[in-house]
């Protein structure tokens, strides 16, 4: 089996991925938001299916990821993203993509389960049952605050992140490799992990940028709104203002899966425009 070739890039490339992805989103805002909202609607419907609903969404994640890849591929070549492309993964190597979904579920279960060795299962209990029926809203909020402020739980969260990182890196570009390189699930996982580790500098730069724009900036905006607008109007106003931003940001992240893949595995290649 021939190894999948990739390119190593400097740290600054990580922010460049996010910048280019936003530029693509900006030229087709409504189409990307429609694609994203349709995706989450489908996940919501899948979650309502008895017995298998809870696990169906993560299992289908790599399959639907191909839809976003196809939309970005189309736009990069002069076309326009379309909702119908969201189902492109069901026309590709569904078996390999489904195996990626299984790897994702197992990896996340191991990451969450590993915290039990440190915090005695407190974090797992919180995730499994975030709002017990016997507790009122104030009690639920206190339970959440008390659990997350526990030093053992915080250490457990660090361990969970460390355990999850290999899985996330292996799955980052794996759907693209399955579809565009016709790779099997195992080969795609290995190639994605190898390329991500080799490009750890831009990956870290990308992670820092995502943390800033997806975490710190919204938190800062929420704090400013809370200081300027008295309750109870402050919280609804903050949600109303942040929802469009969150949709734009999440759509940009989906586009970035393709942009970063292209840059790492097809660096310098000339694009062939879609025939009119």
mmCIF file of N, CA and C in Angstrom, residues 12 41 59 65 76 78 92-93 97 100 102 106 116 126 130 133 152-153 161 185 206 245 250 258 266:
data_model
loop_
_atom_site.group_PDB
_atom_site.id
_atom_site.type_symbol
_atom_site.label_atom_id
_atom_site.label_comp_id
_atom_site.label_asym_id
_atom_site.label_seq_id
_atom_site.Cartn_x
_atom_site.Cartn_y
_atom_site.Cartn_z
ATOM 1 N N UNK A 12 2.276 29.584 11.119
ATOM 2 C CA UNK A 12 1.353 30.619 10.655
ATOM 3 C C UNK A 12 0.263 30.070 9.745
ATOM 4 N N UNK A 41 -30.586 19.924 11.944
ATOM 5 C CA UNK A 41 -31.959 19.440 11.957
ATOM 6 C C UNK A 41 -31.995 17.921 11.762
ATOM 7 N N UNK A 59 -22.204 8.528 15.030
ATOM 8 C CA UNK A 59 -21.846 7.538 14.020
ATOM 9 C C UNK A 59 -21.945 8.121 12.611
ATOM 10 N N UNK A 65 -19.880 14.748 7.214
ATOM 11 C CA UNK A 65 -18.698 15.592 7.004
ATOM 12 C C UNK A 65 -18.331 15.649 5.529
ATOM 13 N N UNK A 76 -14.773 26.014 -4.198
ATOM 14 C CA UNK A 76 -13.394 26.353 -4.529
ATOM 15 C C UNK A 76 -13.163 26.326 -6.037
ATOM 16 N N UNK A 78 -15.462 27.225 -8.298
ATOM 17 C CA UNK A 78 -16.355 28.134 -8.993
ATOM 18 C C UNK A 78 -17.824 27.826 -8.882
ATOM 19 N N UNK A 92 -20.770 7.732 -1.261
ATOM 20 C CA UNK A 92 -19.346 7.406 -1.299
ATOM 21 C C UNK A 92 -19.119 6.087 -0.545
ATOM 22 N N UNK A 93 -17.940 5.908 -0.019
ATOM 23 C CA UNK A 93 -17.604 4.678 0.702
ATOM 24 C C UNK A 93 -18.242 4.717 2.091
ATOM 25 N N UNK A 97 -16.651 5.206 5.997
ATOM 26 C CA UNK A 97 -17.062 6.381 6.757
ATOM 27 C C UNK A 97 -17.778 5.991 8.045
ATOM 28 N N UNK A 100 -15.323 5.040 10.616
ATOM 29 C CA UNK A 100 -14.759 6.236 11.248
ATOM 30 C C UNK A 100 -15.678 6.725 12.364
ATOM 31 N N UNK A 102 -17.606 4.860 14.181
ATOM 32 C CA UNK A 102 -17.438 3.937 15.304
ATOM 33 C C UNK A 102 -16.177 4.273 16.082
ATOM 34 N N UNK A 106 -16.013 5.284 20.066
ATOM 35 C CA UNK A 106 -15.157 4.539 20.998
ATOM 36 C C UNK A 106 -14.105 5.457 21.608
ATOM 37 N N UNK A 116 -12.868 8.740 35.118
ATOM 38 C CA UNK A 116 -13.372 8.060 36.324
ATOM 39 C C UNK A 116 -12.243 7.604 37.229
ATOM 40 N N UNK A 126 -22.171 13.576 35.422
ATOM 41 C CA UNK A 126 -22.694 14.878 34.981
ATOM 42 C C UNK A 126 -23.059 14.841 33.506
ATOM 43 N N UNK A 130 -27.190 15.292 33.044
ATOM 44 C CA UNK A 130 -26.895 16.690 33.397
ATOM 45 C C UNK A 130 -27.992 17.374 34.198
ATOM 46 N N UNK A 133 -34.281 14.729 37.166
ATOM 47 C CA UNK A 133 -35.659 15.196 37.256
ATOM 48 C C UNK A 133 -36.028 15.666 38.651
ATOM 49 N N UNK A 152 -10.523 17.514 41.357
ATOM 50 C CA UNK A 152 -10.381 16.187 40.762
ATOM 51 C C UNK A 152 -11.073 16.122 39.402
ATOM 52 N N UNK A 153 -12.242 16.763 39.300
ATOM 53 C CA UNK A 153 -12.959 16.796 38.028
ATOM 54 C C UNK A 153 -12.165 17.592 36.998
ATOM 55 N N UNK A 161 -9.147 15.375 27.705
ATOM 56 C CA UNK A 161 -8.666 16.086 26.523
ATOM 57 C C UNK A 161 -7.439 15.387 25.944
ATOM 58 N N UNK A 185 -10.605 2.844 5.875
ATOM 59 C CA UNK A 185 -10.750 3.551 7.149
ATOM 60 C C UNK A 185 -9.438 3.586 7.924
ATOM 61 N N UNK A 206 -3.799 26.796 14.787
ATOM 62 C CA UNK A 206 -5.226 26.723 14.455
ATOM 63 C C UNK A 206 -6.063 26.573 15.720
ATOM 64 N N UNK A 245 -23.347 34.841 15.175
ATOM 65 C CA UNK A 245 -21.890 34.691 15.210
ATOM 66 C C UNK A 245 -21.505 33.219 15.317
ATOM 67 N N UNK A 250 -19.167 28.251 13.284
ATOM 68 C CA UNK A 250 -19.224 26.795 13.111
ATOM 69 C C UNK A 250 -19.161 26.426 11.631
ATOM 70 N N UNK A 258 -11.938 21.185 5.033
ATOM 71 C CA UNK A 258 -11.532 21.004 3.647
ATOM 72 C C UNK A 258 -10.297 21.826 3.303
ATOM 73 N N UNK A 266 -2.657 18.386 -0.734
ATOM 74 C CA UNK A 266 -2.615 18.781 -2.153
ATOM 75 C C UNK A 266 -1.984 20.153 -2.299
#
